Short mmCIF file of C-alpha atoms in Angstrom, two decimals:
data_model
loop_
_atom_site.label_atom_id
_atom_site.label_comp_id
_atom_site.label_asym_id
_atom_site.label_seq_id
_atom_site.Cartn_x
_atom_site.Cartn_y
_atom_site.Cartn_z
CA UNK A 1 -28.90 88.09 -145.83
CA UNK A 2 -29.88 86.88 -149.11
CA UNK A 3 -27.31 85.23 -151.62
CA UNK A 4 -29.03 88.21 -153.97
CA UNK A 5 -27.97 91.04 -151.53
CA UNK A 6 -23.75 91.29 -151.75
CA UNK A 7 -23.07 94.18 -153.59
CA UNK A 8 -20.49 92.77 -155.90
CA UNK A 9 -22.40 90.63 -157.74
CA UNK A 10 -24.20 94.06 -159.35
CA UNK A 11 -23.00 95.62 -162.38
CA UNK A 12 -22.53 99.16 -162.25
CA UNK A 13 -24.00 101.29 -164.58
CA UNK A 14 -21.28 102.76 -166.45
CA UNK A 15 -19.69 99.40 -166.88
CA UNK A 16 -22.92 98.21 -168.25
CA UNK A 17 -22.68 101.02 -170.99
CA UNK A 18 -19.61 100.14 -172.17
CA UNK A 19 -20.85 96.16 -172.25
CA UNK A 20 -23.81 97.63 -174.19
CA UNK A 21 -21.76 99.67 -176.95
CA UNK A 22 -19.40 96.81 -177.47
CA UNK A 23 -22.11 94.03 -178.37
CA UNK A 24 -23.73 96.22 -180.40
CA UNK A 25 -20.95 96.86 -183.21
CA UNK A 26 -21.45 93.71 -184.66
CA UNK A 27 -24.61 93.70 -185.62
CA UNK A 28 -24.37 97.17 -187.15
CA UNK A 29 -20.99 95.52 -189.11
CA UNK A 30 -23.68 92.77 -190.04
CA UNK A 31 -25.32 95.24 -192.73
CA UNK A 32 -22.01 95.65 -194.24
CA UNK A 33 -21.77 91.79 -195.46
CA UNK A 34 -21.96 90.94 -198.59
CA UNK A 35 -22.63 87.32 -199.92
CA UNK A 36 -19.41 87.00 -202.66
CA UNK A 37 -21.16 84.26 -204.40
CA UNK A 38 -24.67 86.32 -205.42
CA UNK A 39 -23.55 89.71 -204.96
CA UNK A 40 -26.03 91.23 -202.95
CA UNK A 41 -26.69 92.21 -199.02
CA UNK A 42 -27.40 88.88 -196.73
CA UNK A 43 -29.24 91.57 -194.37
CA UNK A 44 -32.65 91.31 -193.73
CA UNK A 45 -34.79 94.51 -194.68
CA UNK A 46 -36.72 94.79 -191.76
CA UNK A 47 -33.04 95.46 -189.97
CA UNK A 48 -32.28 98.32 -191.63
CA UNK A 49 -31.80 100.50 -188.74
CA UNK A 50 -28.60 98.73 -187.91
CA UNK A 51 -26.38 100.69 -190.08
CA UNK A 52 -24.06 103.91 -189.90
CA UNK A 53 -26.76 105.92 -191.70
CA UNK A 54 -28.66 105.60 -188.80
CA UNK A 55 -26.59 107.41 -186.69
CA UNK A 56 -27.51 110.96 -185.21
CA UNK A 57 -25.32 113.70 -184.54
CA UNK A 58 -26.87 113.45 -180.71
CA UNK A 59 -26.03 109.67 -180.44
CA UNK A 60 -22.80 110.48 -180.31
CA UNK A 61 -20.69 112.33 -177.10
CA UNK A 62 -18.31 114.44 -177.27
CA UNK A 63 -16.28 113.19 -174.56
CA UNK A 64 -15.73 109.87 -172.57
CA UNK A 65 -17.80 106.71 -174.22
CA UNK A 66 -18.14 107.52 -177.43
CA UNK A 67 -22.15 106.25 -177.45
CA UNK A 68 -24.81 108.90 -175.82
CA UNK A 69 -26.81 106.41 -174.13
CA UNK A 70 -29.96 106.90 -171.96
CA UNK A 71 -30.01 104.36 -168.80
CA UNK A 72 -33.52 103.20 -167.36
CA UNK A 73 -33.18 100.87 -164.48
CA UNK A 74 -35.70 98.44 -164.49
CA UNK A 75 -36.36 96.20 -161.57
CA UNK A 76 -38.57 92.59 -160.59
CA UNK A 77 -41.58 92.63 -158.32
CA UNK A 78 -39.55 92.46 -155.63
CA UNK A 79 -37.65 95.74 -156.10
CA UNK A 80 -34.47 93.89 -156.98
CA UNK A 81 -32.70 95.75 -159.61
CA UNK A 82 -32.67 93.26 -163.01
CA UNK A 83 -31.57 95.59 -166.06
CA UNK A 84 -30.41 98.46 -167.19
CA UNK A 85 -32.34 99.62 -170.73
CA UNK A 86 -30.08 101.46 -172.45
CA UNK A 87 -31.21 103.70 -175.87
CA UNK A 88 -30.08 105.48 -178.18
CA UNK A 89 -31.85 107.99 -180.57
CA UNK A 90 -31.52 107.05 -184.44
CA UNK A 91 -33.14 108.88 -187.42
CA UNK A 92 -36.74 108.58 -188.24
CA UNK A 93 -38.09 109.03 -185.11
CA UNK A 94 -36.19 105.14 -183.98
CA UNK A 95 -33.93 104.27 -181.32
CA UNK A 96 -31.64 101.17 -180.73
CA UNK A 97 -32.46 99.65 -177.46
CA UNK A 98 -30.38 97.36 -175.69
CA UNK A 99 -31.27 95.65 -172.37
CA UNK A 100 -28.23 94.90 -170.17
CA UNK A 101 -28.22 92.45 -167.26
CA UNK A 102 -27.47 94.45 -163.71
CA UNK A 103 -25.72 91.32 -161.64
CA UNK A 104 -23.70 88.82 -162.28
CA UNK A 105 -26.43 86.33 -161.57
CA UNK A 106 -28.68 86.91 -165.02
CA UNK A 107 -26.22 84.18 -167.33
CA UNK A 108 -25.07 86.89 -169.98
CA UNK A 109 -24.59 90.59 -169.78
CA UNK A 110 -26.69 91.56 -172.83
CA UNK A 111 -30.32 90.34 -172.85
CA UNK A 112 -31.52 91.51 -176.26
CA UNK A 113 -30.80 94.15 -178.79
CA UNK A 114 -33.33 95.96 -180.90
CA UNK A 115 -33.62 98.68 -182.99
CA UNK A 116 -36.84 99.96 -184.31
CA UNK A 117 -39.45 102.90 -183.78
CA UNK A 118 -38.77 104.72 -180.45
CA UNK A 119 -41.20 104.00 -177.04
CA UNK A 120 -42.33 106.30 -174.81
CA UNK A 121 -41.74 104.58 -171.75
CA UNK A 122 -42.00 107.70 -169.68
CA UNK A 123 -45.63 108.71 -171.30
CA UNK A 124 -46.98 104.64 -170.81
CA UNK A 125 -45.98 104.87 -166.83
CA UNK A 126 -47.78 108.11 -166.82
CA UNK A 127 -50.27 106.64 -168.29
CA UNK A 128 -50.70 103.21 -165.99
CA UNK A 129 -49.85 105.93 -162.70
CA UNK A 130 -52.53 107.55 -164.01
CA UNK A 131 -54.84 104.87 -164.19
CA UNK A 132 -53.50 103.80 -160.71
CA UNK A 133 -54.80 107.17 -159.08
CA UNK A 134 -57.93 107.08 -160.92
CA UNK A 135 -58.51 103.41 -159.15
CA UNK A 136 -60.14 103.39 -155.83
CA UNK A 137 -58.48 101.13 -152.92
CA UNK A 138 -55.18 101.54 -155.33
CA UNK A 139 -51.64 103.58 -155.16
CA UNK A 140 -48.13 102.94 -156.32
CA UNK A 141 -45.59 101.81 -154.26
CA UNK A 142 -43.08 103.80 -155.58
CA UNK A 143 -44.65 107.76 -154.68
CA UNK A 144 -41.83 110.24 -155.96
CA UNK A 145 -39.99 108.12 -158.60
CA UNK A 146 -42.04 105.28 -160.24
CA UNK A 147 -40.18 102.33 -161.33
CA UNK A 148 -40.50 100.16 -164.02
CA UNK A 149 -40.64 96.47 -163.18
CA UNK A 150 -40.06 93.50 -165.27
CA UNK A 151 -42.61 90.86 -163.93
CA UNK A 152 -42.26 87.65 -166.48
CA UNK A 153 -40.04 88.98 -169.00
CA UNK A 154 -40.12 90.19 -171.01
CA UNK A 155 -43.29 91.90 -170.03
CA UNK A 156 -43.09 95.63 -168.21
CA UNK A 157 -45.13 97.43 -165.45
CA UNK A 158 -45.67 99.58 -162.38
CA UNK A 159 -46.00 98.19 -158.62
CA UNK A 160 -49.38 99.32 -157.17
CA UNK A 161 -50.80 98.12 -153.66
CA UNK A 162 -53.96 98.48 -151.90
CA UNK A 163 -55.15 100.37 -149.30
CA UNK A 164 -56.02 97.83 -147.10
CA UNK A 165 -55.02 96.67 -143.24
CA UNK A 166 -53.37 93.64 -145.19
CA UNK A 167 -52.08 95.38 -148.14
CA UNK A 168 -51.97 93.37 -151.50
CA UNK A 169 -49.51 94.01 -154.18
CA UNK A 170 -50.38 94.05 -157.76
CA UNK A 171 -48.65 94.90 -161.54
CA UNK A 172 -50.12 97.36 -163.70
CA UNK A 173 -49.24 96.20 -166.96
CA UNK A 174 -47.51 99.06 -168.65
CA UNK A 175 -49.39 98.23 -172.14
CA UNK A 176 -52.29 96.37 -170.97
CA UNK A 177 -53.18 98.62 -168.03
CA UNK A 178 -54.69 94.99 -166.48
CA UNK A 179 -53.41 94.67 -163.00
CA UNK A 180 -51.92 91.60 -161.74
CA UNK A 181 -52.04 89.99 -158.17
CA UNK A 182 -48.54 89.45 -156.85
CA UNK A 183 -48.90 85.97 -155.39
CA UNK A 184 -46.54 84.62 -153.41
CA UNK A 185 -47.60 81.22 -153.53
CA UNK A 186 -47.61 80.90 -157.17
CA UNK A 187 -46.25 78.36 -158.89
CA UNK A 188 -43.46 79.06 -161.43
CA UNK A 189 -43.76 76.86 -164.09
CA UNK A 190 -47.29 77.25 -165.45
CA UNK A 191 -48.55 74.64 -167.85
CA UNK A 192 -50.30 77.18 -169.90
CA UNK A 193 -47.95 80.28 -171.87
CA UNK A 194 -50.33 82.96 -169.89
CA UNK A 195 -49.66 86.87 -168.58
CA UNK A 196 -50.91 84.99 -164.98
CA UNK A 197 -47.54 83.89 -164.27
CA UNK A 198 -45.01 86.52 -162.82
CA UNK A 199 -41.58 85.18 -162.59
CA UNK A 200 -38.27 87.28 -162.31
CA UNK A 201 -34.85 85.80 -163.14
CA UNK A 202 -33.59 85.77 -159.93
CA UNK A 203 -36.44 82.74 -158.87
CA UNK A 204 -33.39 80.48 -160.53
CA UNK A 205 -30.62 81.66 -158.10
CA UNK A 206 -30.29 79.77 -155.03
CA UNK A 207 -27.19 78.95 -153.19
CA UNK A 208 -26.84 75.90 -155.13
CA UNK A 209 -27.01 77.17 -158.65
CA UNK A 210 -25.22 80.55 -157.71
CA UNK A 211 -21.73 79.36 -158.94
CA UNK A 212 -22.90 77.77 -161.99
CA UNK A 213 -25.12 81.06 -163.26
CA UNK A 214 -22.13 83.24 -162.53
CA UNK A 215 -19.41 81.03 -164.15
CA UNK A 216 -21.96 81.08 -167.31
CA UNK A 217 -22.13 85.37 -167.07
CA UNK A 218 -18.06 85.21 -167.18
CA UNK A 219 -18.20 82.80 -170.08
CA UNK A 220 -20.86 85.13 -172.30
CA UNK A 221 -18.61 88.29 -170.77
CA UNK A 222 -15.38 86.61 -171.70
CA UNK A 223 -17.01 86.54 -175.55
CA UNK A 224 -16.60 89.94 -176.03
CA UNK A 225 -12.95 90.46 -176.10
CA UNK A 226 -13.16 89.01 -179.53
CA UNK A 227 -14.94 92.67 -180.72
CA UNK A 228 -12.97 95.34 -181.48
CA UNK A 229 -12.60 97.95 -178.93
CA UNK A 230 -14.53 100.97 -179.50
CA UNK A 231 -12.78 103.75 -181.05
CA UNK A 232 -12.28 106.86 -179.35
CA UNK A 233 -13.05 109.18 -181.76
CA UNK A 234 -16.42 108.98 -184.05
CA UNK A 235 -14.38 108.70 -187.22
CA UNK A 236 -13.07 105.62 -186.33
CA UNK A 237 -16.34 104.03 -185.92
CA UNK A 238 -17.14 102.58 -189.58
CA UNK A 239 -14.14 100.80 -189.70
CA UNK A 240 -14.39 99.15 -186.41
CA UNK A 241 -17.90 98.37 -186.76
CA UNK A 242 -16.75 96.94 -190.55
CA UNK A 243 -14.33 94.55 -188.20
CA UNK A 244 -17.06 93.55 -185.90
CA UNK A 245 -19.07 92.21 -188.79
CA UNK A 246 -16.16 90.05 -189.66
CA UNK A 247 -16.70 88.61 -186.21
CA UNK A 248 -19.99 87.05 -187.47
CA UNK A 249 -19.38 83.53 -188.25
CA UNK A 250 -22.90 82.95 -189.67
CA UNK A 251 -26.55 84.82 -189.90
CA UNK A 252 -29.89 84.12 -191.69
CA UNK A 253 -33.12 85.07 -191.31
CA UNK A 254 -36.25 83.18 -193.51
CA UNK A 255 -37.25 84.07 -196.97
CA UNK A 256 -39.70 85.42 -197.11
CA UNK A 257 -39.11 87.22 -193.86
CA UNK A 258 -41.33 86.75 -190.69
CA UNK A 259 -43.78 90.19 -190.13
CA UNK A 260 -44.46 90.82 -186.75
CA UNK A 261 -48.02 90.90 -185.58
CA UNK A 262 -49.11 92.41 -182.20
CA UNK A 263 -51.34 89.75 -179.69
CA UNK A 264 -54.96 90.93 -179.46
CA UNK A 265 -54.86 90.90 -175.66
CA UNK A 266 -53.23 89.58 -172.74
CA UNK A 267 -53.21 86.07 -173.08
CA UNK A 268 -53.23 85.32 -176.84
CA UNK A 269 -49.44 85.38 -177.60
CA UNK A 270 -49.61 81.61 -178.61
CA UNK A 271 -52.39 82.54 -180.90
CA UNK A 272 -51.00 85.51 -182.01
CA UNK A 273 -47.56 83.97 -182.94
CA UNK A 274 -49.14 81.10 -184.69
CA UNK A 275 -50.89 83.31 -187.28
CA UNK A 276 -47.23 84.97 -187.90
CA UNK A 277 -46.60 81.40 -189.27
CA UNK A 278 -49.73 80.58 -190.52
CA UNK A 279 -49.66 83.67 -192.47
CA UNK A 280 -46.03 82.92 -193.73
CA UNK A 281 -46.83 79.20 -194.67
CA UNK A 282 -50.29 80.79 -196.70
CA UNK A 283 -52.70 80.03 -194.49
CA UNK A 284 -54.46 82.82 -192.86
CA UNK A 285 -56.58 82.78 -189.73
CA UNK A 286 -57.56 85.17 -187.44
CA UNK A 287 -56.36 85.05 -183.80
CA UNK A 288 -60.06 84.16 -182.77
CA UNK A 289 -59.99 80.88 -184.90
CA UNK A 290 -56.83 80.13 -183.72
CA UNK A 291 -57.55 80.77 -180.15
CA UNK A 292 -60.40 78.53 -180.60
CA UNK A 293 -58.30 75.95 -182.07
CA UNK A 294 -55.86 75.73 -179.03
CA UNK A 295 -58.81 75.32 -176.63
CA UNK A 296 -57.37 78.97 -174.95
CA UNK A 297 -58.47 79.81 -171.89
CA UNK A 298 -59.96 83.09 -171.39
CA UNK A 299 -57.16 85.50 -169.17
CA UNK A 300 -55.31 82.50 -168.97
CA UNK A 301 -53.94 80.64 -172.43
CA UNK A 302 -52.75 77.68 -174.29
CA UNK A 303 -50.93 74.71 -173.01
CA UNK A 304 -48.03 73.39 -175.37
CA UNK A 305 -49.66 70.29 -176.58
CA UNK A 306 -52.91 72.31 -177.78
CA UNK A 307 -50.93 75.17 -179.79
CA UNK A 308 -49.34 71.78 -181.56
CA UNK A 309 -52.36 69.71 -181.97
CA UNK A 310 -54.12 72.93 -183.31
CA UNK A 311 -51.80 73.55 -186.66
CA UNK A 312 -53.13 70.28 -189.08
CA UNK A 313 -56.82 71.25 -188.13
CA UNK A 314 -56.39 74.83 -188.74
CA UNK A 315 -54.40 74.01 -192.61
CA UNK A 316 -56.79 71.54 -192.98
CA UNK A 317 -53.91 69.21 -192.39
CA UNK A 318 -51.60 70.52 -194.95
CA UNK A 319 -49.44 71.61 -192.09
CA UNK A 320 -48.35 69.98 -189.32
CA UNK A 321 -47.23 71.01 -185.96
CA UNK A 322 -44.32 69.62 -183.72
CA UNK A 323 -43.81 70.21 -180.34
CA UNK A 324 -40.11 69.61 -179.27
CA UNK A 325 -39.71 69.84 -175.24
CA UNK A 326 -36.04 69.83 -175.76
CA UNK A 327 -34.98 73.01 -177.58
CA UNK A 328 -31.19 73.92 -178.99
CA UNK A 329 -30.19 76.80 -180.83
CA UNK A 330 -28.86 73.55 -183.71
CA UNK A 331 -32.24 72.88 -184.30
CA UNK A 332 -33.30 76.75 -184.42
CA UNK A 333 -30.91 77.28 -186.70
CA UNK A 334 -31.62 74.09 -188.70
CA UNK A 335 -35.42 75.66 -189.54
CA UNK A 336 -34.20 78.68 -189.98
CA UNK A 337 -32.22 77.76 -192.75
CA UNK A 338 -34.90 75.82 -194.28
CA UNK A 339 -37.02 78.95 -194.34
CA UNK A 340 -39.54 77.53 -191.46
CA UNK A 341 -39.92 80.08 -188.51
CA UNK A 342 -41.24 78.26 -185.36
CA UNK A 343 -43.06 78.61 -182.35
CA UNK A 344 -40.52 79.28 -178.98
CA UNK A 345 -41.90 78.73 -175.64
CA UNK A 346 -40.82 79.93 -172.50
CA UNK A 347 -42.30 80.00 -168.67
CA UNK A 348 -45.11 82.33 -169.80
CA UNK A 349 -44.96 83.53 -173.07
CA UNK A 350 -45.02 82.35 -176.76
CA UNK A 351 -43.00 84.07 -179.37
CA UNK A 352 -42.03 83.33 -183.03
CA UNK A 353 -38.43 83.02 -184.30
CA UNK A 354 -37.63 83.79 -187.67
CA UNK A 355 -33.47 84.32 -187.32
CA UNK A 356 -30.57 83.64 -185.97
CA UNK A 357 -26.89 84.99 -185.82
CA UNK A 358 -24.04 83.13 -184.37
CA UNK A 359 -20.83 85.04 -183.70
CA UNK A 360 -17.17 83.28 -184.15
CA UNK A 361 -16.92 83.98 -180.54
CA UNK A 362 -19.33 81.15 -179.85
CA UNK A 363 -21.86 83.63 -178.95
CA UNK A 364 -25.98 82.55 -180.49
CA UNK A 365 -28.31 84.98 -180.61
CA UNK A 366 -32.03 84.21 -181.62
CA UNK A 367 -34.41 86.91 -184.23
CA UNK A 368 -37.55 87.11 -182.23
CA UNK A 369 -40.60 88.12 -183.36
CA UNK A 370 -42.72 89.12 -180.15
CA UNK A 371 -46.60 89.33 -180.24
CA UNK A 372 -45.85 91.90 -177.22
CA UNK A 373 -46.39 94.91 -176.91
CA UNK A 374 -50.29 94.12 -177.00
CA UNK A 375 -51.79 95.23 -180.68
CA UNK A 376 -47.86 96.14 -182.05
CA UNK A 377 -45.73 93.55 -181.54
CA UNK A 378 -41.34 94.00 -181.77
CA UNK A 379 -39.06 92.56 -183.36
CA UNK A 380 -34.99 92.08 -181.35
CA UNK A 381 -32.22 89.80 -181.44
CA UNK A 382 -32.02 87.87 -177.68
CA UNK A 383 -29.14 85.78 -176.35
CA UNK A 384 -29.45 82.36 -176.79
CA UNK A 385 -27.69 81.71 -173.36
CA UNK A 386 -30.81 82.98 -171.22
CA UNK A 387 -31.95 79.15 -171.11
CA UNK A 388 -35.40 80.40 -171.21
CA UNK A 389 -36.33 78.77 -174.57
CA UNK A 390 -38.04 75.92 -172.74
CA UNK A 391 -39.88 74.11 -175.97
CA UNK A 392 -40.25 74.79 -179.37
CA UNK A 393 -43.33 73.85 -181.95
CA UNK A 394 -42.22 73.40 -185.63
CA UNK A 395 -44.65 73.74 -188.90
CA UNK A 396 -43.83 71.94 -191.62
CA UNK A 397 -45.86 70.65 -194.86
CA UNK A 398 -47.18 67.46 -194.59
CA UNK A 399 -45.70 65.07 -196.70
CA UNK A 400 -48.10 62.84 -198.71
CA UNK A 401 -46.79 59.47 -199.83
#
């Protein structure tokens, strides 16, 4: 049996919940700080949605946990339940989203928090089942209930497999509709930031590192008991989320702030989040040029070293690009601070940061602005702690003597 199948190392679902509506509270207290000195709001715009007037009668319940979430299990290519997406509806037609780690394996039991315009999940995997029936040689593996699989995070699909003696198993991207070969010889750490790769968490966890990832999820789970506990009664809340944003020890985000922009297709994240900085540093280029620039490689990507090279010749070397291989949340918060987003690279995918929040608990949390979903793009807070943050590239003007 596999270190990954004993039961206790899952999260149950309720539990989860309760994990999910705890974290949360501080970051709605976060739009009720004020900077003393200047007299105005130290919260963003774009994060709006994290405040009490975003609320809906229905996101409340009337009994038990005082949040009405809805639960989606989501699971990796091997069927190995990962996360539990929990939302919640808020006004304008938004929801807050939080993604919630199912085992004790995953390093911290809150992934990422986000609140912004609602997704319908369950109309995309109709969609990509759809598409899946309509292929020939093709079906899902899941007949009855579909899942939803996470297959190189934070990227979402569907399981499909062919008809075949030897059956193959692919992903249907749930945006994307591509499909993706399952490939068990594959290697994990792909030079180039590409939608080739599919990784799941659990690739880390052997019986070697076991120990160490869950001593790190009791660490991050020991950082909440410096929340309040959540009120029983929906009057209550304002004042307990007013305690949790006293919990924040420091937050920033750049000035101006960084606008999200959607990748063109499935392998130009890198280019993608390099025109959110371009565009912020006054330089605009389209994500062709950049492409170009980083010698991408079509369906594949850009390797590290390219997406660096690529920022002087693309400013006309008024900007230059530095590629750090050793990333730490100091030196994210360092460029924050000095109103430079940057470039974060993990196993297979590029994304910009442009904040940061660090809780008196200890707890670090990153503002990510995703070129994914393909043509929108999203915007969430993710912990720090994943260890996923594998290299960053800074831009910076180039100083002239």
């Amino acid at each position: 049996m596999s270190i990954l199948d004993d039961a206790p190392h899952f999260v149950k679902e309720e539990l989860s919940r309760q994990i999910a509506s705890r974290q949360v509270l501080p970051f709605f207290g976060l739009s009720a700080r004020t900077d003393l000195h200047k007299g105005r709001a130290r919260f963003a715009p774009s994060k709006s949605l994290f405040s009490l007037d975003a609320f809906l009668p229905e996101s409340f319940r009337q009994d038990g946990p005082i949040f009405n979430w809805r639960t989606r299990p989501i699971y990796d290519v091997h069927q190995r339940l990962l996360f539990y997406d929990h939302t919640l509806p808020l006004a304008g037609g938004n929801e807050l989203h939080v993604r919630s780690a199912a085992s004790s394996f995953l390093l911290t039991p809150v992934w990422s928090i986000q609140a912004g315009k609602a997704r319908n999940i369950d109309g995309l995997i109709s969609k990509a089942v759809s598409v899946v029936q309509q292929t020939p040689n093709l079906e899902t593996v899941d007949k009855e209930n579909v899942r939803l699989v996470c297959y190189g995070y934070p990227r979402l699909g569907i399981l499909c497999v062919s008809k075949d003696p030897l059956p193959k198993r692919f992903v249907m991207d749930l945006w994307d509709l591509n499909l993706i070969p399952v490939s068990t010889t594959e290697e994990l750490y792909n030079r180039a930031e590409s939608v080739k790769t599919i990784w799941s968490p659990y690739d880390f966890i052997s019986t070697a590192t076991a120990a160490f990832f869950r001593f790190l999820f009791q660490t991050n789970l020991a950082f909440l008991d410096s929340l309040p506990e959540l009120p029983e009664r929906v009057e209550d809340l304002p004042i307990t989320i007013i305690a949790a944003g006293g919990t924040i020890e420091a937050s920033a985000t750049t000035n101006p702030e960084l606008i999200p922009i959607g990748q063109q297709n499935s392998f130009f994240c890198a280019a993608a989040t390099m025109k959110m900085i371009l565009d912020q540093h006054g330089f605009p280029r389209t994500q062709d040029d950049i492409a170009v620039a980083m010698n991408t490689i079509f369906g594949t990507g850009a390797r590290p070293e390219d997406q660096e090279s690529a920022v002087g010749s693309l400013t006309g070397q008024n900007l230059d690009g530095e590629l750090d291989p050793s990333a730490s949340f100091e030196e994210a918060r360092r460029e924050i601070e000095a109103h430079r987003p940057f470039r974060t690279g993990d196993i297979s995918h590029a994304r910009a940061c442009g904040g940061f929040v660090l809780e008196g608990s200890g707890k670090r949390w990153l503002y990510i602005c995703d070129p994914l979903p393909t043509g929108a793009g999203s915007t969430y807070y993710e912990a720090w702690d994943l260890r996923f943050h594998c290299n960053y590239i800074y831009v910076t003007p180039v100083k002239y003597s």
